[in-house]
């Protein structure tokens, strides 16, 4: 490390004052080198480098699994995916991704476990939650999420190492049931008022858009949607219970 080299040089020429000065200067040089090196990562990566094209093709592959889950290819769902990619990456880049997918990947066996293992290595947990929300959005594009689509997304969620409560929370944003507000907040209906308030603070923090600021604008908007769903669920429970 540079700081030890400069410390020794400083001691040789100026004894203890020089050693201290050399250590300080060397530490600054070490920090500067770290910032210009592996300390700054690419988008979607906090560990190793991944090209945007790799991520987009894998995301499109997962999308195709969800689209085919109920045995039919729904045009509304296809349009949802295309619009999402155009909004996120621009028309030219999105079209290039679709061409590559159609030419190289479409007719091959798509392995969800392999794709998710790759994504797990290159993304943080909040980013994977956003992917799950996107997949549910595809399934819901035609107005409802079928059981076969929900089951397929649940498998993908498992491969993405998303815990069951987080899966149920996002699923509840698309399935309106008698207790969906509680599921969104990841609590039971018999939770105390204090537990409801605590759950809201926890979920608001988890789904805050700041968690995905490193992602594209479309993903940030998705995070904002989840954040709003958490707020709506909390407001509904407060109204039902008369919580101030």
PDB file of C-alpha atoms in Angstrom:
ATOM      1  CA  UNK A   1       0.000   0.000   0.000  1.00  0.00           C
ATOM      2  CA  UNK A   2       1.235   3.474  -0.890  1.00  0.00           C
ATOM      3  CA  UNK A   3       0.848   4.936   2.604  1.00  0.00           C
ATOM      4  CA  UNK A   4       3.470   2.612   4.104  1.00  0.00           C
ATOM      5  CA  UNK A   5       5.947   3.372   1.318  1.00  0.00           C
ATOM      6  CA  UNK A   6       5.532   7.139   1.780  1.00  0.00           C
ATOM      7  CA  UNK A   7       5.742   6.721   5.570  1.00  0.00           C
ATOM      8  CA  UNK A   8       9.149   5.017   5.278  1.00  0.00           C
ATOM      9  CA  UNK A   9      10.425   7.634   2.832  1.00  0.00           C
ATOM     10  CA  UNK A  10       9.235  10.409   5.118  1.00  0.00           C
ATOM     11  CA  UNK A  11      11.023   8.857   8.097  1.00  0.00           C
ATOM     12  CA  UNK A  12      14.274   8.442   6.147  1.00  0.00           C
ATOM     13  CA  UNK A  13      14.409  12.108   5.133  1.00  0.00           C
ATOM     14  CA  UNK A  14      12.619  13.922   7.974  1.00  0.00           C
ATOM     15  CA  UNK A  15      12.405  11.411  10.824  1.00  0.00           C
ATOM     16  CA  UNK A  16       9.131  11.286  12.804  1.00  0.00           C
ATOM     17  CA  UNK A  17       7.503  14.453  11.387  1.00  0.00           C
ATOM     18  CA  UNK A  18       8.272  13.169   7.902  1.00  0.00           C
ATOM     19  CA  UNK A  19       6.831   9.747   8.718  1.00  0.00           C
ATOM     20  CA  UNK A  20       3.558  11.300   9.867  1.00  0.00           C
ATOM     21  CA  UNK A  21       3.329  13.507   6.793  1.00  0.00           C
ATOM     22  CA  UNK A  22       4.173  10.562   4.530  1.00  0.00           C
ATOM     23  CA  UNK A  23       1.469   8.431   6.136  1.00  0.00           C
ATOM     24  CA  UNK A  24      -1.162  11.127   5.592  1.00  0.00           C
ATOM     25  CA  UNK A  25      -0.193  11.723   1.957  1.00  0.00           C
ATOM     26  CA  UNK A  26      -0.015   7.995   1.258  1.00  0.00           C
ATOM     27  CA  UNK A  27      -3.450   7.433   2.754  1.00  0.00           C
ATOM     28  CA  UNK A  28      -4.910  10.106   0.475  1.00  0.00           C
ATOM     29  CA  UNK A  29      -3.296   8.478  -2.562  1.00  0.00           C
ATOM     30  CA  UNK A  30      -4.647   5.070  -1.550  1.00  0.00           C
ATOM     31  CA  UNK A  31      -8.150   6.497  -1.208  1.00  0.00           C
ATOM     32  CA  UNK A  32      -7.918   8.227  -4.570  1.00  0.00           C
ATOM     33  CA  UNK A  33      -6.800   5.040  -6.290  1.00  0.00           C
ATOM     34  CA  UNK A  34      -9.648   3.106  -4.666  1.00  0.00           C
ATOM     35  CA  UNK A  35     -12.255   5.594  -5.952  1.00  0.00           C
ATOM     36  CA  UNK A  36     -10.929   5.365  -9.486  1.00  0.00           C
ATOM     37  CA  UNK A  37     -10.775   1.607  -9.371  1.00  0.00           C
ATOM     38  CA  UNK A  38     -13.132  -1.063  -8.121  1.00  0.00           C
ATOM     39  CA  UNK A  39     -14.952   1.230  -5.725  1.00  0.00           C
ATOM     40  CA  UNK A  40     -17.237   2.603  -8.449  1.00  0.00           C
ATOM     41  CA  UNK A  41     -19.506  -0.040  -9.920  1.00  0.00           C
ATOM     42  CA  UNK A  42     -21.736  -0.178 -12.954  1.00  0.00           C
ATOM     43  CA  UNK A  43     -25.525   0.153 -12.792  1.00  0.00           C
ATOM     44  CA  UNK A  44     -27.198  -2.953 -11.279  1.00  0.00           C
ATOM     45  CA  UNK A  45     -23.887  -4.027  -9.728  1.00  0.00           C
ATOM     46  CA  UNK A  46     -22.390  -3.627  -6.304  1.00  0.00           C
ATOM     47  CA  UNK A  47     -19.977  -6.556  -6.617  1.00  0.00           C
ATOM     48  CA  UNK A  48     -18.938  -7.366 -10.180  1.00  0.00           C
ATOM     49  CA  UNK A  49     -19.377  -5.712 -13.545  1.00  0.00           C
ATOM     50  CA  UNK A  50     -22.375  -6.524 -15.735  1.00  0.00           C
ATOM     51  CA  UNK A  51     -23.208  -4.955 -19.075  1.00  0.00           C
ATOM     52  CA  UNK A  52     -26.679  -3.443 -19.484  1.00  0.00           C
ATOM     53  CA  UNK A  53     -27.329  -5.774 -22.440  1.00  0.00           C
ATOM     54  CA  UNK A  54     -26.787  -8.831 -20.231  1.00  0.00           C
ATOM     55  CA  UNK A  55     -29.278  -7.570 -17.666  1.00  0.00           C
ATOM     56  CA  UNK A  56     -31.878  -6.592 -20.256  1.00  0.00           C
ATOM     57  CA  UNK A  57     -31.755  -9.956 -22.036  1.00  0.00           C
ATOM     58  CA  UNK A  58     -32.110 -11.811 -18.748  1.00  0.00           C
ATOM     59  CA  UNK A  59     -35.019  -9.592 -17.698  1.00  0.00           C
ATOM     60  CA  UNK A  60     -36.683 -10.166 -21.074  1.00  0.00           C
ATOM     61  CA  UNK A  61     -36.158 -13.918 -20.684  1.00  0.00           C
ATOM     62  CA  UNK A  62     -37.905 -13.902 -17.303  1.00  0.00           C
ATOM     63  CA  UNK A  63     -40.687 -11.838 -18.867  1.00  0.00           C
ATOM     64  CA  UNK A  64     -41.213 -14.492 -21.546  1.00  0.00           C
ATOM     65  CA  UNK A  65     -41.572 -17.181 -18.859  1.00  0.00           C
ATOM     66  CA  UNK A  66     -44.367 -15.220 -17.179  1.00  0.00           C
ATOM     67  CA  UNK A  67     -46.095 -14.447 -20.491  1.00  0.00           C
ATOM     68  CA  UNK A  68     -46.161 -18.158 -21.411  1.00  0.00           C
ATOM     69  CA  UNK A  69     -47.153 -19.322 -17.922  1.00  0.00           C
ATOM     70  CA  UNK A  70     -50.896 -19.643 -18.652  1.00  0.00           C
ATOM     71  CA  UNK A  71     -50.335 -21.394 -21.983  1.00  0.00           C
ATOM     72  CA  UNK A  72     -51.185 -18.419 -24.184  1.00  0.00           C
ATOM     73  CA  UNK A  73     -49.201 -15.454 -25.449  1.00  0.00           C
ATOM     74  CA  UNK A  74     -51.287 -12.402 -24.648  1.00  0.00           C
ATOM     75  CA  UNK A  75     -50.698  -9.372 -26.888  1.00  0.00           C
ATOM     76  CA  UNK A  76     -51.531  -6.984 -24.043  1.00  0.00           C
ATOM     77  CA  UNK A  77     -48.758  -8.501 -21.945  1.00  0.00           C
ATOM     78  CA  UNK A  78     -46.319  -8.322 -24.876  1.00  0.00           C
ATOM     79  CA  UNK A  79     -47.188  -4.649 -25.363  1.00  0.00           C
ATOM     80  CA  UNK A  80     -46.664  -4.019 -21.635  1.00  0.00           C
ATOM     81  CA  UNK A  81     -43.157  -5.485 -21.798  1.00  0.00           C
ATOM     82  CA  UNK A  82     -42.244  -3.567 -24.948  1.00  0.00           C
ATOM     83  CA  UNK A  83     -43.529  -0.277 -23.522  1.00  0.00           C
ATOM     84  CA  UNK A  84     -41.621  -0.915 -20.294  1.00  0.00           C
ATOM     85  CA  UNK A  85     -38.359  -1.552 -22.135  1.00  0.00           C
ATOM     86  CA  UNK A  86     -38.792   1.473 -24.397  1.00  0.00           C
ATOM     87  CA  UNK A  87     -39.501   3.670 -21.362  1.00  0.00           C
ATOM     88  CA  UNK A  88     -36.543   2.262 -19.442  1.00  0.00           C
ATOM     89  CA  UNK A  89     -33.889   2.014 -22.138  1.00  0.00           C
ATOM     90  CA  UNK A  90     -35.065   4.025 -25.155  1.00  0.00           C
ATOM     91  CA  UNK A  91     -36.578   2.765 -28.400  1.00  0.00           C
ATOM     92  CA  UNK A  92     -33.314   1.957 -30.200  1.00  0.00           C
ATOM     93  CA  UNK A  93     -31.774   0.014 -27.320  1.00  0.00           C
ATOM     94  CA  UNK A  94     -35.039  -1.765 -26.552  1.00  0.00           C
ATOM     95  CA  UNK A  95     -35.446  -2.835 -30.186  1.00  0.00           C
ATOM     96  CA  UNK A  96     -31.875  -4.148 -30.216  1.00  0.00           C
ATOM     97  CA  UNK A  97     -32.619  -6.218 -27.109  1.00  0.00           C
ATOM     98  CA  UNK A  98     -35.774  -7.665 -28.644  1.00  0.00           C
ATOM     99  CA  UNK A  99     -33.934  -8.516 -31.890  1.00  0.00           C
ATOM    100  CA  UNK A 100     -31.184 -10.316 -30.000  1.00  0.00           C
ATOM    101  CA  UNK A 101     -33.759 -12.174 -27.928  1.00  0.00           C
ATOM    102  CA  UNK A 102     -35.722 -13.261 -31.014  1.00  0.00           C
ATOM    103  CA  UNK A 103     -32.605 -14.273 -32.956  1.00  0.00           C
ATOM    104  CA  UNK A 104     -30.677 -16.053 -30.232  1.00  0.00           C
ATOM    105  CA  UNK A 105     -32.747 -16.906 -27.176  1.00  0.00           C
ATOM    106  CA  UNK A 106     -36.454 -17.153 -28.023  1.00  0.00           C
ATOM    107  CA  UNK A 107     -36.451 -20.745 -29.287  1.00  0.00           C
ATOM    108  CA  UNK A 108     -34.025 -22.065 -26.697  1.00  0.00           C
ATOM    109  CA  UNK A 109     -34.857 -23.488 -23.294  1.00  0.00           C
ATOM    110  CA  UNK A 110     -34.822 -20.612 -20.835  1.00  0.00           C
ATOM    111  CA  UNK A 111     -33.547 -21.608 -17.415  1.00  0.00           C
ATOM    112  CA  UNK A 112     -35.060 -19.439 -14.689  1.00  0.00           C
ATOM    113  CA  UNK A 113     -32.690 -20.794 -11.993  1.00  0.00           C
ATOM    114  CA  UNK A 114     -29.631 -19.972 -14.112  1.00  0.00           C
ATOM    115  CA  UNK A 115     -30.875 -16.489 -15.012  1.00  0.00           C
ATOM    116  CA  UNK A 116     -31.782 -15.704 -11.415  1.00  0.00           C
ATOM    117  CA  UNK A 117     -28.418 -16.961 -10.160  1.00  0.00           C
ATOM    118  CA  UNK A 118     -26.772 -14.474 -12.543  1.00  0.00           C
ATOM    119  CA  UNK A 119     -29.066 -11.648 -11.408  1.00  0.00           C
ATOM    120  CA  UNK A 120     -28.431 -12.470  -7.742  1.00  0.00           C
ATOM    121  CA  UNK A 121     -24.698 -12.005  -8.283  1.00  0.00           C
ATOM    122  CA  UNK A 122     -25.091  -8.599  -9.881  1.00  0.00           C
ATOM    123  CA  UNK A 123     -27.985  -6.872  -8.114  1.00  0.00           C
ATOM    124  CA  UNK A 124     -28.956  -5.819  -4.626  1.00  0.00           C
ATOM    125  CA  UNK A 125     -32.086  -7.052  -2.874  1.00  0.00           C
ATOM    126  CA  UNK A 126     -34.187  -3.873  -3.472  1.00  0.00           C
ATOM    127  CA  UNK A 127     -33.482  -4.211  -7.199  1.00  0.00           C
ATOM    128  CA  UNK A 128     -34.742  -7.796  -7.169  1.00  0.00           C
ATOM    129  CA  UNK A 129     -37.918  -6.672  -5.421  1.00  0.00           C
ATOM    130  CA  UNK A 130     -38.431  -4.237  -8.293  1.00  0.00           C
ATOM    131  CA  UNK A 131     -37.973  -7.080 -10.805  1.00  0.00           C
ATOM    132  CA  UNK A 132     -40.666  -9.065  -8.984  1.00  0.00           C
ATOM    133  CA  UNK A 133     -43.023  -6.079  -9.103  1.00  0.00           C
ATOM    134  CA  UNK A 134     -42.375  -5.773 -12.856  1.00  0.00           C
ATOM    135  CA  UNK A 135     -43.197  -9.459 -13.430  1.00  0.00           C
ATOM    136  CA  UNK A 136     -46.493  -9.099 -11.578  1.00  0.00           C
ATOM    137  CA  UNK A 137     -47.172  -6.020 -13.704  1.00  0.00           C
ATOM    138  CA  UNK A 138     -46.805  -8.154 -16.838  1.00  0.00           C
ATOM    139  CA  UNK A 139     -49.197 -10.789 -15.529  1.00  0.00           C
ATOM    140  CA  UNK A 140     -51.701  -8.098 -14.553  1.00  0.00           C
ATOM    141  CA  UNK A 141     -51.505  -6.260 -17.895  1.00  0.00           C
ATOM    142  CA  UNK A 142     -54.632  -8.055 -19.169  1.00  0.00           C
ATOM    143  CA  UNK A 143     -56.612  -7.126 -16.057  1.00  0.00           C
ATOM    144  CA  UNK A 144     -55.938 -10.088 -13.785  1.00  0.00           C
ATOM    145  CA  UNK A 145     -53.153 -12.380 -12.591  1.00  0.00           C
ATOM    146  CA  UNK A 146     -53.926 -16.048 -13.204  1.00  0.00           C
ATOM    147  CA  UNK A 147     -52.983 -18.726 -10.686  1.00  0.00           C
ATOM    148  CA  UNK A 148     -50.508 -20.245 -13.155  1.00  0.00           C
ATOM    149  CA  UNK A 149     -48.816 -16.860 -13.609  1.00  0.00           C
ATOM    150  CA  UNK A 150     -48.696 -16.290  -9.846  1.00  0.00           C
ATOM    151  CA  UNK A 151     -47.190 -19.750  -9.328  1.00  0.00           C
ATOM    152  CA  UNK A 152     -44.527 -19.123 -11.973  1.00  0.00           C
ATOM    153  CA  UNK A 153     -43.635 -15.764 -10.442  1.00  0.00           C
ATOM    154  CA  UNK A 154     -43.428 -17.404  -7.027  1.00  0.00           C
ATOM    155  CA  UNK A 155     -40.889 -19.881  -8.400  1.00  0.00           C
ATOM    156  CA  UNK A 156     -38.854 -17.016  -9.857  1.00  0.00           C
ATOM    157  CA  UNK A 157     -39.074 -15.165  -6.521  1.00  0.00           C
ATOM    158  CA  UNK A 158     -37.575 -18.231  -4.853  1.00  0.00           C
ATOM    159  CA  UNK A 159     -34.734 -18.331  -7.356  1.00  0.00           C
ATOM    160  CA  UNK A 160     -34.162 -14.604  -6.727  1.00  0.00           C
ATOM    161  CA  UNK A 161     -33.876 -15.351  -2.981  1.00  0.00           C
ATOM    162  CA  UNK A 162     -36.810 -13.116  -2.144  1.00  0.00           C
ATOM    163  CA  UNK A 163     -38.302 -14.078   1.197  1.00  0.00           C
ATOM    164  CA  UNK A 164     -41.886 -15.281   1.329  1.00  0.00           C
ATOM    165  CA  UNK A 165     -43.277 -12.281   3.219  1.00  0.00           C
ATOM    166  CA  UNK A 166     -41.854  -9.867   0.643  1.00  0.00           C
ATOM    167  CA  UNK A 167     -43.320 -12.018  -2.136  1.00  0.00           C
ATOM    168  CA  UNK A 168     -46.742 -12.019  -0.469  1.00  0.00           C
ATOM    169  CA  UNK A 169     -46.512  -8.262   0.081  1.00  0.00           C
ATOM    170  CA  UNK A 170     -45.921  -7.500  -3.597  1.00  0.00           C
ATOM    171  CA  UNK A 171     -48.461 -10.115  -4.693  1.00  0.00           C
ATOM    172  CA  UNK A 172     -51.078  -8.457  -2.475  1.00  0.00           C
ATOM    173  CA  UNK A 173     -50.575  -5.219  -4.430  1.00  0.00           C
ATOM    174  CA  UNK A 174     -52.158  -7.028  -7.402  1.00  0.00           C
ATOM    175  CA  UNK A 175     -54.615  -9.364  -5.603  1.00  0.00           C
ATOM    176  CA  UNK A 176     -57.345  -7.421  -3.794  1.00  0.00           C
ATOM    177  CA  UNK A 177     -58.621  -9.633  -0.976  1.00  0.00           C
ATOM    178  CA  UNK A 178     -60.155  -8.970   2.427  1.00  0.00           C
ATOM    179  CA  UNK A 179     -56.752  -8.861   4.093  1.00  0.00           C
ATOM    180  CA  UNK A 180     -54.547  -7.610   1.274  1.00  0.00           C
ATOM    181  CA  UNK A 181     -53.711  -4.383   3.167  1.00  0.00           C
ATOM    182  CA  UNK A 182     -52.279  -6.439   6.029  1.00  0.00           C
ATOM    183  CA  UNK A 183     -50.332  -8.656   3.627  1.00  0.00           C
ATOM    184  CA  UNK A 184     -48.797  -5.585   1.998  1.00  0.00           C
ATOM    185  CA  UNK A 185     -47.555  -4.476   5.427  1.00  0.00           C
ATOM    186  CA  UNK A 186     -46.470  -8.078   6.168  1.00  0.00           C
ATOM    187  CA  UNK A 187     -48.555  -8.417   9.333  1.00  0.00           C
ATOM    188  CA  UNK A 188     -51.555 -10.455  10.532  1.00  0.00           C
ATOM    189  CA  UNK A 189     -55.037  -9.001  10.942  1.00  0.00           C
ATOM    190  CA  UNK A 190     -54.776  -9.519  14.704  1.00  0.00           C
ATOM    191  CA  UNK A 191     -51.721  -7.223  14.949  1.00  0.00           C
ATOM    192  CA  UNK A 192     -51.955  -4.449  17.535  1.00  0.00           C
ATOM    193  CA  UNK A 193     -52.204  -0.801  16.500  1.00  0.00           C
ATOM    194  CA  UNK A 194     -48.611  -0.294  17.641  1.00  0.00           C
ATOM    195  CA  UNK A 195     -47.511  -3.222  15.456  1.00  0.00           C
ATOM    196  CA  UNK A 196     -49.395  -1.748  12.498  1.00  0.00           C
ATOM    197  CA  UNK A 197     -47.567   1.579  12.876  1.00  0.00           C
ATOM    198  CA  UNK A 198     -44.224  -0.178  13.257  1.00  0.00           C
ATOM    199  CA  UNK A 199     -44.898  -2.332  10.176  1.00  0.00           C
ATOM    200  CA  UNK A 200     -45.747   0.741   8.118  1.00  0.00           C
ATOM    201  CA  UNK A 201     -42.504   2.477   9.068  1.00  0.00           C
ATOM    202  CA  UNK A 202     -40.546  -0.655   8.214  1.00  0.00           C
ATOM    203  CA  UNK A 203     -42.243  -1.189   4.833  1.00  0.00           C
ATOM    204  CA  UNK A 204     -42.039   2.488   3.895  1.00  0.00           C
ATOM    205  CA  UNK A 205     -38.315   2.319   4.511  1.00  0.00           C
ATOM    206  CA  UNK A 206     -37.929  -0.923   2.534  1.00  0.00           C
ATOM    207  CA  UNK A 207     -39.801   0.339  -0.519  1.00  0.00           C
ATOM    208  CA  UNK A 208     -38.599   3.922  -0.466  1.00  0.00           C
ATOM    209  CA  UNK A 209     -37.567   5.026  -4.002  1.00  0.00           C
ATOM    210  CA  UNK A 210     -34.143   6.045  -2.681  1.00  0.00           C
ATOM    211  CA  UNK A 211     -33.352   2.319  -2.458  1.00  0.00           C
ATOM    212  CA  UNK A 212     -33.255   2.062  -6.267  1.00  0.00           C
ATOM    213  CA  UNK A 213     -31.758   5.430  -7.213  1.00  0.00           C
ATOM    214  CA  UNK A 214     -28.928   3.543  -8.973  1.00  0.00           C
ATOM    215  CA  UNK A 215     -31.449   2.043 -11.418  1.00  0.00           C
ATOM    216  CA  UNK A 216     -33.180   3.524 -14.468  1.00  0.00           C
ATOM    217  CA  UNK A 217     -35.995   6.052 -14.161  1.00  0.00           C
ATOM    218  CA  UNK A 218     -38.654   3.457 -14.976  1.00  0.00           C
ATOM    219  CA  UNK A 219     -37.531   1.325 -12.034  1.00  0.00           C
ATOM    220  CA  UNK A 220     -37.608   4.329  -9.730  1.00  0.00           C
ATOM    221  CA  UNK A 221     -41.204   4.933 -10.818  1.00  0.00           C
ATOM    222  CA  UNK A 222     -41.960   1.303 -10.008  1.00  0.00           C
ATOM    223  CA  UNK A 223     -40.545   1.795  -6.534  1.00  0.00           C
ATOM    224  CA  UNK A 224     -42.717   4.873  -6.147  1.00  0.00           C
ATOM    225  CA  UNK A 225     -45.765   2.759  -7.065  1.00  0.00           C
ATOM    226  CA  UNK A 226     -44.928   0.211  -4.364  1.00  0.00           C
ATOM    227  CA  UNK A 227     -44.354   3.010  -1.868  1.00  0.00           C
ATOM    228  CA  UNK A 228     -47.810   4.407  -2.664  1.00  0.00           C
ATOM    229  CA  UNK A 229     -49.374   0.949  -2.244  1.00  0.00           C
ATOM    230  CA  UNK A 230     -47.812   0.700   1.217  1.00  0.00           C
ATOM    231  CA  UNK A 231     -49.231   4.120   2.108  1.00  0.00           C
ATOM    232  CA  UNK A 232     -52.683   3.166   0.780  1.00  0.00           C
ATOM    233  CA  UNK A 233     -52.654  -0.080   2.763  1.00  0.00           C
ATOM    234  CA  UNK A 234     -51.744   1.783   5.933  1.00  0.00           C
ATOM    235  CA  UNK A 235     -54.433   4.401   5.327  1.00  0.00           C
ATOM    236  CA  UNK A 236     -57.034   1.660   4.794  1.00  0.00           C
ATOM    237  CA  UNK A 237     -56.123  -0.090   8.055  1.00  0.00           C
ATOM    238  CA  UNK A 238     -56.107   3.209   9.942  1.00  0.00           C
ATOM    239  CA  UNK A 239     -59.591   4.002   8.613  1.00  0.00           C
ATOM    240  CA  UNK A 240     -60.910   0.551   9.530  1.00  0.00           C
ATOM    241  CA  UNK A 241     -59.480   0.759  13.055  1.00  0.00           C
ATOM    242  CA  UNK A 242     -59.923   4.465  13.669  1.00  0.00           C
ATOM    243  CA  UNK A 243     -56.211   4.950  14.238  1.00  0.00           C
ATOM    244  CA  UNK A 244     -55.124   8.607  14.394  1.00  0.00           C
TER     245      UNK A 244
END
